[in-house]
Coordinates of C-alpha atoms and ligand atoms in Angstrom, one line a residue:
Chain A
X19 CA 0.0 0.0 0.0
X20 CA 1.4 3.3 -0.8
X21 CA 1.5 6.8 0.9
X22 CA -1.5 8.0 -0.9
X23 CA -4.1 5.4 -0.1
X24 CA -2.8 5.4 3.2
X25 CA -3.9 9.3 3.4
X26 CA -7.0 8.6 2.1
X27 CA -7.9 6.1 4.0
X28 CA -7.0 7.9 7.0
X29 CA -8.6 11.5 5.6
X30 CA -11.9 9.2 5.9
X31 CA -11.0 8.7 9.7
X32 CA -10.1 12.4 10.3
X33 CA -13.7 13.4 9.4
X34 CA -15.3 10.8 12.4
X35 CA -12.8 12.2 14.5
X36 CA -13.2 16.2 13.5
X37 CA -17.0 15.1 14.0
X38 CA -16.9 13.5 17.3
X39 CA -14.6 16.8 18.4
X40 CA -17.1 19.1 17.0
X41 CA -20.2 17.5 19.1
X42 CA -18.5 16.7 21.8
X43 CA -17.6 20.8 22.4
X44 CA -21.5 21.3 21.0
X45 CA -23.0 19.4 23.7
X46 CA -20.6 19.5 26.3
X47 CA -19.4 23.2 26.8
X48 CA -23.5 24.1 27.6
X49 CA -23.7 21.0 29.8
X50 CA -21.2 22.2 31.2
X51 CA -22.7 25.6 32.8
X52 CA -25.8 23.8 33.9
X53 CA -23.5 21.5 36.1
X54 CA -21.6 24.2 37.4
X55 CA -24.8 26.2 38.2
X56 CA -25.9 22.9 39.9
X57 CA -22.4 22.5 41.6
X58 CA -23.0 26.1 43.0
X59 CA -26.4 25.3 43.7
X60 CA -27.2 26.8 47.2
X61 CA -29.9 23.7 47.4
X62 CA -27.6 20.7 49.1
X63 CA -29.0 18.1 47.0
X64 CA -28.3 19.5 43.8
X65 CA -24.7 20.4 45.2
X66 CA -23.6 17.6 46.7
X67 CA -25.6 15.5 43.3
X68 CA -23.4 17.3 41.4
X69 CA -20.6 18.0 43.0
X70 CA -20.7 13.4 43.0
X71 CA -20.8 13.4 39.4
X72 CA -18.5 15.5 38.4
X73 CA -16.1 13.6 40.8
X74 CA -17.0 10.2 39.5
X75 CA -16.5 11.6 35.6
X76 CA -13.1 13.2 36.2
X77 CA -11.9 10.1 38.6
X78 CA -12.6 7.5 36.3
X79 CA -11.0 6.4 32.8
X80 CA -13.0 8.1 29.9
X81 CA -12.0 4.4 28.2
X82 CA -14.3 2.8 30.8
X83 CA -17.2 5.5 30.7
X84 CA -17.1 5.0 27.0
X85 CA -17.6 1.3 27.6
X86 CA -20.1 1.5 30.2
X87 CA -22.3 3.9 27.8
X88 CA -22.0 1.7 25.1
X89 CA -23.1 -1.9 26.4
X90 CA -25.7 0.1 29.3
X91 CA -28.5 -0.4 27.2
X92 CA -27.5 -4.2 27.1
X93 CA -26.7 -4.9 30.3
X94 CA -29.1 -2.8 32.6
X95 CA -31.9 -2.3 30.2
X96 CA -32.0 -5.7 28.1
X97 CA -32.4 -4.0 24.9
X98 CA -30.5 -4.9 21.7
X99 CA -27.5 -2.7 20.6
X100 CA -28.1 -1.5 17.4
X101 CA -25.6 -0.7 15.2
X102 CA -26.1 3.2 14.8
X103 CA -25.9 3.3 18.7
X104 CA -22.2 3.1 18.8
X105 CA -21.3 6.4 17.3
X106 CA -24.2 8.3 19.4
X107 CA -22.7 6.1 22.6
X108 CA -19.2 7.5 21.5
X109 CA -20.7 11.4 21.6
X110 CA -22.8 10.6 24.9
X111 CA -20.1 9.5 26.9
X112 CA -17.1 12.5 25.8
X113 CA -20.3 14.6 26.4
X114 CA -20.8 13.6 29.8
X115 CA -17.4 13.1 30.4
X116 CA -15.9 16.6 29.2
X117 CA -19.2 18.5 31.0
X118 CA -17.5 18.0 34.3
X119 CA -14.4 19.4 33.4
X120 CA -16.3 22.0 32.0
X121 CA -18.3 22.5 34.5
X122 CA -15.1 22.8 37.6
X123 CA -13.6 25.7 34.8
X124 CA -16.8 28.0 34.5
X125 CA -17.6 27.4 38.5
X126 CA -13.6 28.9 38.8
X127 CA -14.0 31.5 36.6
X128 CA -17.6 32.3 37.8
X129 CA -16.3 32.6 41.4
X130 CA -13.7 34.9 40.5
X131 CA -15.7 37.4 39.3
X132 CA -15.8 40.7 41.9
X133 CA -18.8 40.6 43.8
X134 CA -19.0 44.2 43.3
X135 CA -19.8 43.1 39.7
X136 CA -22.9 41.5 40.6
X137 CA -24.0 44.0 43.2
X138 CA -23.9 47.4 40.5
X139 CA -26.1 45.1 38.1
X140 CA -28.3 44.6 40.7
X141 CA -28.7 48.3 42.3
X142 CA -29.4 49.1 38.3
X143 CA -32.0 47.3 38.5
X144 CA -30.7 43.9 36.4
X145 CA -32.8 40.8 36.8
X146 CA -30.6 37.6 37.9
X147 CA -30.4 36.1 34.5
X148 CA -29.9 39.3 32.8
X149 CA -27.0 40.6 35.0
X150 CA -25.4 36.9 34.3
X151 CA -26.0 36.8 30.6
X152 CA -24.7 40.7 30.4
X153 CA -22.5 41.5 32.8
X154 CA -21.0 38.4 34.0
X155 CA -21.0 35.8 31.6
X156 CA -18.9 37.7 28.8
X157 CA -16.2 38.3 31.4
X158 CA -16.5 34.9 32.7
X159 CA -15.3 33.6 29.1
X160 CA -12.6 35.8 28.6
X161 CA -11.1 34.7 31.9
X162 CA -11.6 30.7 31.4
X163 CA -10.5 30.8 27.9
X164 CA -6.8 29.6 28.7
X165 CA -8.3 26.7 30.6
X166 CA -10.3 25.8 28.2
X167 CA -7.8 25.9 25.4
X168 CA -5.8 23.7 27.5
X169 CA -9.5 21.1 27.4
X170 CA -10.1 21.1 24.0
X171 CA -6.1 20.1 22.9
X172 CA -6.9 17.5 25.2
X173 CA -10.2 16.8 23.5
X174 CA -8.4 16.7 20.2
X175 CA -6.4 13.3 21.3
X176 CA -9.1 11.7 23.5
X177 CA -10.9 11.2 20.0
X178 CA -8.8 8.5 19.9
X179 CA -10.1 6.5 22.9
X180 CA -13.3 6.0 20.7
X181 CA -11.2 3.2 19.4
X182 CA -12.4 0.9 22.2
X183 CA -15.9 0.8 21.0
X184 CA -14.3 0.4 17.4
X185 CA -15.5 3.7 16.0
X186 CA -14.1 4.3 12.2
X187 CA -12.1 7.5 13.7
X188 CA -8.3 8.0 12.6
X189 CA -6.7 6.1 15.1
X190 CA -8.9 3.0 15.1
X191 CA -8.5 2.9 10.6
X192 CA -4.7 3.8 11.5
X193 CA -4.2 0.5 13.9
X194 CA -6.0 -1.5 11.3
X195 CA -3.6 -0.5 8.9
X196 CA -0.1 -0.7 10.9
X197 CA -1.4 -4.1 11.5
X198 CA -2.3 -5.2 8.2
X199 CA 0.8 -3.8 6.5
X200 CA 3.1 -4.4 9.7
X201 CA 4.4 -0.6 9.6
X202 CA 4.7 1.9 12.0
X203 CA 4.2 4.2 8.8
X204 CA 0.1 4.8 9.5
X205 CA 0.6 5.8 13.3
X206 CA 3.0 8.2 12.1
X207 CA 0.7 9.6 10.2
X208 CA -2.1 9.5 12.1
X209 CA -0.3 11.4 14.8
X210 CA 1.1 14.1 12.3
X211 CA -2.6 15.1 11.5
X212 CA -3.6 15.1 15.2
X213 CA -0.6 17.5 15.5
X214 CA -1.5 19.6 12.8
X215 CA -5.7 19.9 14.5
X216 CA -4.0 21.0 17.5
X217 CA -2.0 23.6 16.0
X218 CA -5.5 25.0 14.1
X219 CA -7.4 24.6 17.3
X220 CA -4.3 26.6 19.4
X221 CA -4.6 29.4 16.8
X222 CA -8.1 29.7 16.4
X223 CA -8.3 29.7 20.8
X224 CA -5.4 32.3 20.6
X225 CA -7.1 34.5 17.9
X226 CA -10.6 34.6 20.4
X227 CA -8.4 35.4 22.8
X228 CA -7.2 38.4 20.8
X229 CA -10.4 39.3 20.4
X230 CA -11.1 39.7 24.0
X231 CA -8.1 41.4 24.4
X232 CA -10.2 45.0 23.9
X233 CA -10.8 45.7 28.2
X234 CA -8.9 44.7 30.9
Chain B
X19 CA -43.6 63.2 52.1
X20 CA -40.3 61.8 52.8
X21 CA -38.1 60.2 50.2
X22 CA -36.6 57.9 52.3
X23 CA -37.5 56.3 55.3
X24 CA -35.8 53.8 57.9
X25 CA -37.4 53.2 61.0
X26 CA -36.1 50.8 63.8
X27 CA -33.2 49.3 60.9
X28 CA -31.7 46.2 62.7
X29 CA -28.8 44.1 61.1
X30 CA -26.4 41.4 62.2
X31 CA -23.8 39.5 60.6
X32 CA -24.0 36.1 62.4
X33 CA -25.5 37.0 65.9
X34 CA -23.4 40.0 66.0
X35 CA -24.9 43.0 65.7
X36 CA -24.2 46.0 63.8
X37 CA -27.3 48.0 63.2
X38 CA -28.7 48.5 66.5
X39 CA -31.8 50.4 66.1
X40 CA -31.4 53.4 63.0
X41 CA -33.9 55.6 62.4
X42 CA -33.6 58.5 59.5
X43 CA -35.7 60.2 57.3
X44 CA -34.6 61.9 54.3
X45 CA -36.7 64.4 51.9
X46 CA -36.4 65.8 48.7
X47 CA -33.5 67.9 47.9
X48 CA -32.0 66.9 51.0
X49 CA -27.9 66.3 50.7
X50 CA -27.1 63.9 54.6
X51 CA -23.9 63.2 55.2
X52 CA -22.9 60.2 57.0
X53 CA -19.5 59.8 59.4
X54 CA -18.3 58.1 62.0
X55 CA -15.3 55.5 62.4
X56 CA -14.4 52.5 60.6
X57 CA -16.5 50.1 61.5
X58 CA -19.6 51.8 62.8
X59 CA -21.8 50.4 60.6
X60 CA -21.8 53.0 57.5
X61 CA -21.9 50.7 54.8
X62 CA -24.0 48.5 56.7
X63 CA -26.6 51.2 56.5
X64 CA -26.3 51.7 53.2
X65 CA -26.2 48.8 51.8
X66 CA -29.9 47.6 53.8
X67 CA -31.1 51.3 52.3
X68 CA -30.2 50.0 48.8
X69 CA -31.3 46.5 49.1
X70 CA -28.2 44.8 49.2
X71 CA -28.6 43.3 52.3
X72 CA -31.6 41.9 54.1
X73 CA -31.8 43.8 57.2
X74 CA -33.2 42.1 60.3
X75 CA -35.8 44.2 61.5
X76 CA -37.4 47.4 61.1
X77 CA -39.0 49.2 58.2
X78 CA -37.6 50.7 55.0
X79 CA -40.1 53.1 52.7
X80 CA -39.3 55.0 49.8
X81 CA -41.8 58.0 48.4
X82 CA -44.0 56.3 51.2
X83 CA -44.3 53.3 49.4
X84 CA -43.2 50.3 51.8
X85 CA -40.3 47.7 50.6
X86 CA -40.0 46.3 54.1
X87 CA -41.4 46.2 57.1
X88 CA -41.6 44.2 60.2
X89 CA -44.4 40.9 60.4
X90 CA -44.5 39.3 63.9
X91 CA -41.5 40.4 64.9
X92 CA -40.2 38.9 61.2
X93 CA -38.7 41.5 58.6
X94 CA -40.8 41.0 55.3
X95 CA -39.8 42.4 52.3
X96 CA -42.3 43.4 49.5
X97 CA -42.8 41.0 46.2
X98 CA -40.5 40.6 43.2
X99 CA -42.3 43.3 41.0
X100 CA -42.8 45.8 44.3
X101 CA -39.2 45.6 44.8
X102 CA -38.0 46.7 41.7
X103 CA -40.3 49.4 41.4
X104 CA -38.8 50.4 44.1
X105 CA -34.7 50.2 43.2
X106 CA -36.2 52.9 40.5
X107 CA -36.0 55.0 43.6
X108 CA -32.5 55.0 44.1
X109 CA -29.0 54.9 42.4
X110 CA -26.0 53.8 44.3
X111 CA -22.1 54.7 43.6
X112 CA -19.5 52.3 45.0
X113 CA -16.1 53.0 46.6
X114 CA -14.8 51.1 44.0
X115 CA -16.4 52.1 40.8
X116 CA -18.3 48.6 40.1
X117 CA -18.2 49.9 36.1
X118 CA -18.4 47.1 33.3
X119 CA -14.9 46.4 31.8
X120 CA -16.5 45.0 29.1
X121 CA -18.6 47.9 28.0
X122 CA -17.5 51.1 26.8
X123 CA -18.5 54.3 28.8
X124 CA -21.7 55.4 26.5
X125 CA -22.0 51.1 26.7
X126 CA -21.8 51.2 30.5
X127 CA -24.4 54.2 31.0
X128 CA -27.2 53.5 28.9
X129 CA -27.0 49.3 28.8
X130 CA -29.2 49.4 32.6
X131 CA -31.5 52.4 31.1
X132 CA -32.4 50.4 27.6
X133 CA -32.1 46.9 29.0
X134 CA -33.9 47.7 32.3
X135 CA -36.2 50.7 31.9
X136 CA -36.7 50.1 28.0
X137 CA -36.0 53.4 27.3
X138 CA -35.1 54.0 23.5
X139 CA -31.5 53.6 22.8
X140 CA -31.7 57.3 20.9
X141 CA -33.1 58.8 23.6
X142 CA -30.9 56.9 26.3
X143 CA -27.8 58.0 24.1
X144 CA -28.6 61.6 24.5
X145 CA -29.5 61.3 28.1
X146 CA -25.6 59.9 28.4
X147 CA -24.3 62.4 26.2
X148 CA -25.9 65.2 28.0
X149 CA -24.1 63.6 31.4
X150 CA -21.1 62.7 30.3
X151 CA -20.6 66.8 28.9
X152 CA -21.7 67.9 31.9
X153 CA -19.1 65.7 33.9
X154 CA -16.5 66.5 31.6
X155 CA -16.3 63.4 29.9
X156 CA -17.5 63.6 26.5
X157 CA -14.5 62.8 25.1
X158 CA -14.2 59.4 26.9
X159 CA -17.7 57.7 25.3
X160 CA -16.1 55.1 23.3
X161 CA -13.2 54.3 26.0
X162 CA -13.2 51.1 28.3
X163 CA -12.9 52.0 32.0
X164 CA -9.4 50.5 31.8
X165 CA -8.0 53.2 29.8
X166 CA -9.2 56.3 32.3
X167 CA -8.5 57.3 35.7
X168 CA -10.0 57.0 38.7
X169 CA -11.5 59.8 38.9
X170 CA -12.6 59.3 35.2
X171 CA -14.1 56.0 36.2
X172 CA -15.9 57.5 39.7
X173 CA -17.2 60.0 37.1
X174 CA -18.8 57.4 34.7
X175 CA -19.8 55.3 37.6
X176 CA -21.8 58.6 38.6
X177 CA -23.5 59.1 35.5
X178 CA -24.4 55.5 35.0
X179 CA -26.1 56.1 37.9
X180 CA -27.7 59.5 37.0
X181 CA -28.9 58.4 33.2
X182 CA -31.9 56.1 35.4
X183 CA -33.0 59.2 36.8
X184 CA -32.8 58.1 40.6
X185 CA -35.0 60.2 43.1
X186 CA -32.1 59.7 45.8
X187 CA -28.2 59.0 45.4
X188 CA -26.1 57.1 47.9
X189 CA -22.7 57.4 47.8
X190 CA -20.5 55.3 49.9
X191 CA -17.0 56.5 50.5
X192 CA -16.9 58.0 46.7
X193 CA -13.5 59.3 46.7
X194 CA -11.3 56.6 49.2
X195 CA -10.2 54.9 46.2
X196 CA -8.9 57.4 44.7
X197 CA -5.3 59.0 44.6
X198 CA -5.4 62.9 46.6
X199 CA -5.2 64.7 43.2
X200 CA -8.2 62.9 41.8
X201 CA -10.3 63.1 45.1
X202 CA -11.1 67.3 43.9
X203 CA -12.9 66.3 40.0
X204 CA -15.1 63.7 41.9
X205 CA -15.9 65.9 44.9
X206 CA -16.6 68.7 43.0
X207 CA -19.1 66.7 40.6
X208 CA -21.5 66.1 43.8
X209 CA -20.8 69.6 44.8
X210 CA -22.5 70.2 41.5
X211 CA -25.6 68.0 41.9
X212 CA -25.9 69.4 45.4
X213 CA -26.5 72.7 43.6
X214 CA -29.1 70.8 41.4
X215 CA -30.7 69.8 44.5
X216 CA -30.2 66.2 44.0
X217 CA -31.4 64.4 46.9
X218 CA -28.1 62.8 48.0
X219 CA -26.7 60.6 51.3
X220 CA -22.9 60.4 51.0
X221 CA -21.0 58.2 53.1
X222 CA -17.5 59.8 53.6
X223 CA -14.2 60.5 55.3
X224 CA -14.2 64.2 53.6
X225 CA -14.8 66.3 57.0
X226 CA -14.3 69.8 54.9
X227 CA -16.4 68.3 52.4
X228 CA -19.4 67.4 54.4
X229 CA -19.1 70.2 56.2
X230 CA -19.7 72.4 53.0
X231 CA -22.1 70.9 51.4
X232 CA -24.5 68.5 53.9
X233 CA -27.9 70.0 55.6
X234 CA -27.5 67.3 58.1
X235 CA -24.7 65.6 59.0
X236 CA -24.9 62.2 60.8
X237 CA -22.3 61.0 63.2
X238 CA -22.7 56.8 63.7
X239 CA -20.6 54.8 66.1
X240 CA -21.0 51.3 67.0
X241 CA -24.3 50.8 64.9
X242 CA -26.0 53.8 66.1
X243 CA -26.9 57.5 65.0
X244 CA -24.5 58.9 68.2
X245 CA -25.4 62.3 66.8
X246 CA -26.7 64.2 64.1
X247 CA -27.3 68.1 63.2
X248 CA -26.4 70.6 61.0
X249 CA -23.2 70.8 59.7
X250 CA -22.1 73.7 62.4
X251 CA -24.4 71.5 65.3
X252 CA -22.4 68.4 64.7
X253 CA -18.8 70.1 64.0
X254 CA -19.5 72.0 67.3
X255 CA -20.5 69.7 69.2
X256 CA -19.4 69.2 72.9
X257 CA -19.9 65.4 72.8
X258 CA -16.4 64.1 73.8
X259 CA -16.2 60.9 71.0
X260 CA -18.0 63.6 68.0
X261 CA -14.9 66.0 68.9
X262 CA -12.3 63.5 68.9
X263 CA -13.5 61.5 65.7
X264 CA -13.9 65.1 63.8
X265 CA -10.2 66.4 65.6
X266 CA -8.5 63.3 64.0
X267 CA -9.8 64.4 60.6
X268 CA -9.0 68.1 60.9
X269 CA -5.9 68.3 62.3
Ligands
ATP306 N1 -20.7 40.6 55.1 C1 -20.3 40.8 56.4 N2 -20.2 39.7 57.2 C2 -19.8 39.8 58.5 N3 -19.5 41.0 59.1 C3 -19.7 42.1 58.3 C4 -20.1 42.1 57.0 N4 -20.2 43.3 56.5 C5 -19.8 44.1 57.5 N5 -19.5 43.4 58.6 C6 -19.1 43.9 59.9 O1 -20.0 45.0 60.3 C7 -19.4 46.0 60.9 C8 -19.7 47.3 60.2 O2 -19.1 47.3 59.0 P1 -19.3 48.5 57.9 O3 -18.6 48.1 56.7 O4 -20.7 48.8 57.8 O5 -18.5 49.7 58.6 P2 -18.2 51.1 58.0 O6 -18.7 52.1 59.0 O7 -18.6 51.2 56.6 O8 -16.6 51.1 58.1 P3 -15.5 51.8 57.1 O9 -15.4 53.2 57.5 O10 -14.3 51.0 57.4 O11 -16.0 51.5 55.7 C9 -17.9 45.7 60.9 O12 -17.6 45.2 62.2 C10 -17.8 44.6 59.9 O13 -16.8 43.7 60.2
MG307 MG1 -17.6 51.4 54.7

């Protein structure tokens, strides 16, 4: 097999993985803020509900959660697994899994905003959701966006785990083929392209950072 | 009518009391002053006036219309809608500025006034423009709070407050934040409103200040009004801790 097929074989693979990237972030970065608002819930349930989940998502292997989401249906529920499940089993469980870390970065950032902040919206005359979608939210992102960055790189090469639920993503077609042709060729390869994401992810995170870069 | 009215204001922070039992009435036009030593519950006071804090007990009325008052021995505060009615009242300025990095100067003065009191945003714009020319700002609309001063920034802060057209202005400790040299441009803009007869209570360290400009100054020491008076009654006052708390500022 030559260099070409190789790429285009793995090009296929790149698009699962840009996908399961893409939705992951989609569902996961709003999942996210409802967690942390539970996690700073004043209500004890809710806190200490959340507070046990986000524990149990961050102190366990995301190669196990994926497994556990996958064959759930199966195991506690009886039902068949269908074959279109393992993709959506894939999304659920980086969704669920990258929440929590979500979620501990905005409850940071949230808490570090001034309390002064909060208290000028409210002597305006802002309702709660208002002052947080106006005033504080904005400068919430601006001051988790480093954290963040530092998530989604790690995102990037998590994709790979999907392998264990043998998901057609770029490192699962790239094993296949170092196997079959015995070369450590298709890794290589495999690992310049998640190389090269990273780099676009870095810049695009480093040009949004630029563009919050207009107040202090 | 009065604008403002506490009666009986109780407050503690965890058992410990420091509001022990104020009673003030302000009306219109009326500038009140409020000093007293760090700690005596200044802030406090405000900051239960303005709804910051849930005070304890006691009652709290503004243009005679009641946002709390006292249920079987049980502060209650009015409902949701009564409340913010209410905050239409009054305007607050902060020690420390509180503006919106995030927002320009015109951004940060007319955002509450659209957003809040849907006023149009043509009509809101003048209103700023009109405040910020008269505070000597007009050439600062389109900066962020990062790039001016502090007394810049108090200035805005003022104006944000203005542009909703408060009945009453608290203002706690407007110029400690703020380098000697810039203390003058802040003090001088409430001078002006004082003029205006703005209704105005003004929390502050400024004894020459006060002394100028208040027609009642309140003295307040360990969570009560110890004394209060016009300016000349309360800087002449034969009560030993009112002499030695204005002696330390004067001297
Ligand atoms: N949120 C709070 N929790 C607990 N105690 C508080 C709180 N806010 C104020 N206090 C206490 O209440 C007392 C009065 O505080 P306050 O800030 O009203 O004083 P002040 O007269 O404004 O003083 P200063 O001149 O230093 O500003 C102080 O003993 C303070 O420690
Ligand atoms: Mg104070």
């Amino acid at each position: 097999m030559n260099l070409a097929t190789v790429f285009l074989q793995l090009i296929k693979g790149m698009g699962v993985t840009i996908e399961i990237f893409f939705l992951t972030l989609l569902f996961s970065l709003p999942l996210g803020l409802v967690l942390s608002f539970g996690r700073m819930s004043r209500r004890k349930p809710v806190q200490g509900l959340s507070k046990f989940y986000i524990s149990v998502m961050r102190g366990t292997p995301l190669m196990l959660q994926l497994i556990v989401v996958y064959f759930a249906p199966f195991y506690v529920f009886g039902m068949r697994i269908s074959a279109g499940y393992r993709f959506t089993a894939v999304i659920l469980a980086f969704a669920l899994n990258y929440a929590a870390y979500f979620a501990e970065i905005y409850r940071a950032g949230i808490e570090s905003m001034p309390v002064g902040q909060y208290e000028a919206a409210k002597v305006l005359g802002y309702g709660r959701a208002q002052a947080f979608c106006k005033i504080i939210l904005p400068q919430v992102i601006k001051r988790i966006l480093p954290p963040v960055t530092n998530e989604t790189i790690t995102l990037v090469k998590d994709t790979s785990l999907a392998f264990v639920l043998a998901e057609a993503e770029m490192f699962t077609i790239a094993k296949q083929i170092a196997a079959k042709e015995t070369s450590v060729m298709p890794l290589m390869a495999a690992g310049l392209f998640y190389y090269i994401f990273n780099l676009a992810v870095a810049g695009f995170m480093e040009y949004l950072e630029k563009r919050l870069d207009y107040y202090r | 009518m009065d604008l403002l009215e506490i009666r009986h204001m109780k407050k503690g922070f965890d058992g410990l009391g420091v509001l022990e039992d104020i009673s003030l009435s302000v009306g219109k036009g009326e500038v009140v002053s409020v000093i007293g030593p760090s700690g005596s519950g200044k802030s406090t006071l405000l900051r239960c006036a303005t709804m910051l804090e849930k005070m304890d007990g006691g009652e709290l009325k503004y243009m005679g219309e009641a946002a709390a008052w006292e249920e079987n021995g049980r502060c209650v505060y009015a409902g949701k809608q009564k409340l913010k009615e209410i905050r239409k009242y009054f305007g607050l300025v902060f020690q420390n500025f509180n503006l919106f990095p995030h927002y320009t100067v015109m951004k940060n003065i007319i955002d509450a006034p659209v957003s809040v009191d849907k006023v149009p945003l043509k009509e809101a714009q003048e209103r700023a423009m009109k405040l910020l020319g008269q505070l000597g700002l007009a050439d600062k609309k389109d900066a962020y709070p990062y790039q001016l001063s502090g007394g810049q920034q108090q200035r805005v802060s003022i104006a944000r407050a203005l542009a909703l057209q408060p009945k009453i202005l608290f203002f706690d400790e407007p110029t400690s934040a703020l380098d000697p040299e810039l203390t003058g441009e802040v003090l001088k803009v409430i001078k002006e409103l004082a003029r205006e007869h703005m209704t105005m209570i003004i929390v502050t360290h400024e004894m020459q200040f006060a002394r100028e400009l208040s027609d009642r100054i309140i003295f307040m020491e360990q969570g009560v009004i110890r004394m209060q008076g016009k300016p000349e009654e309360v800087f002449g006052s034969q009560d030993e801790r009112v002499r030695e708390f204005i002696g330390k500022f004067t001297s």
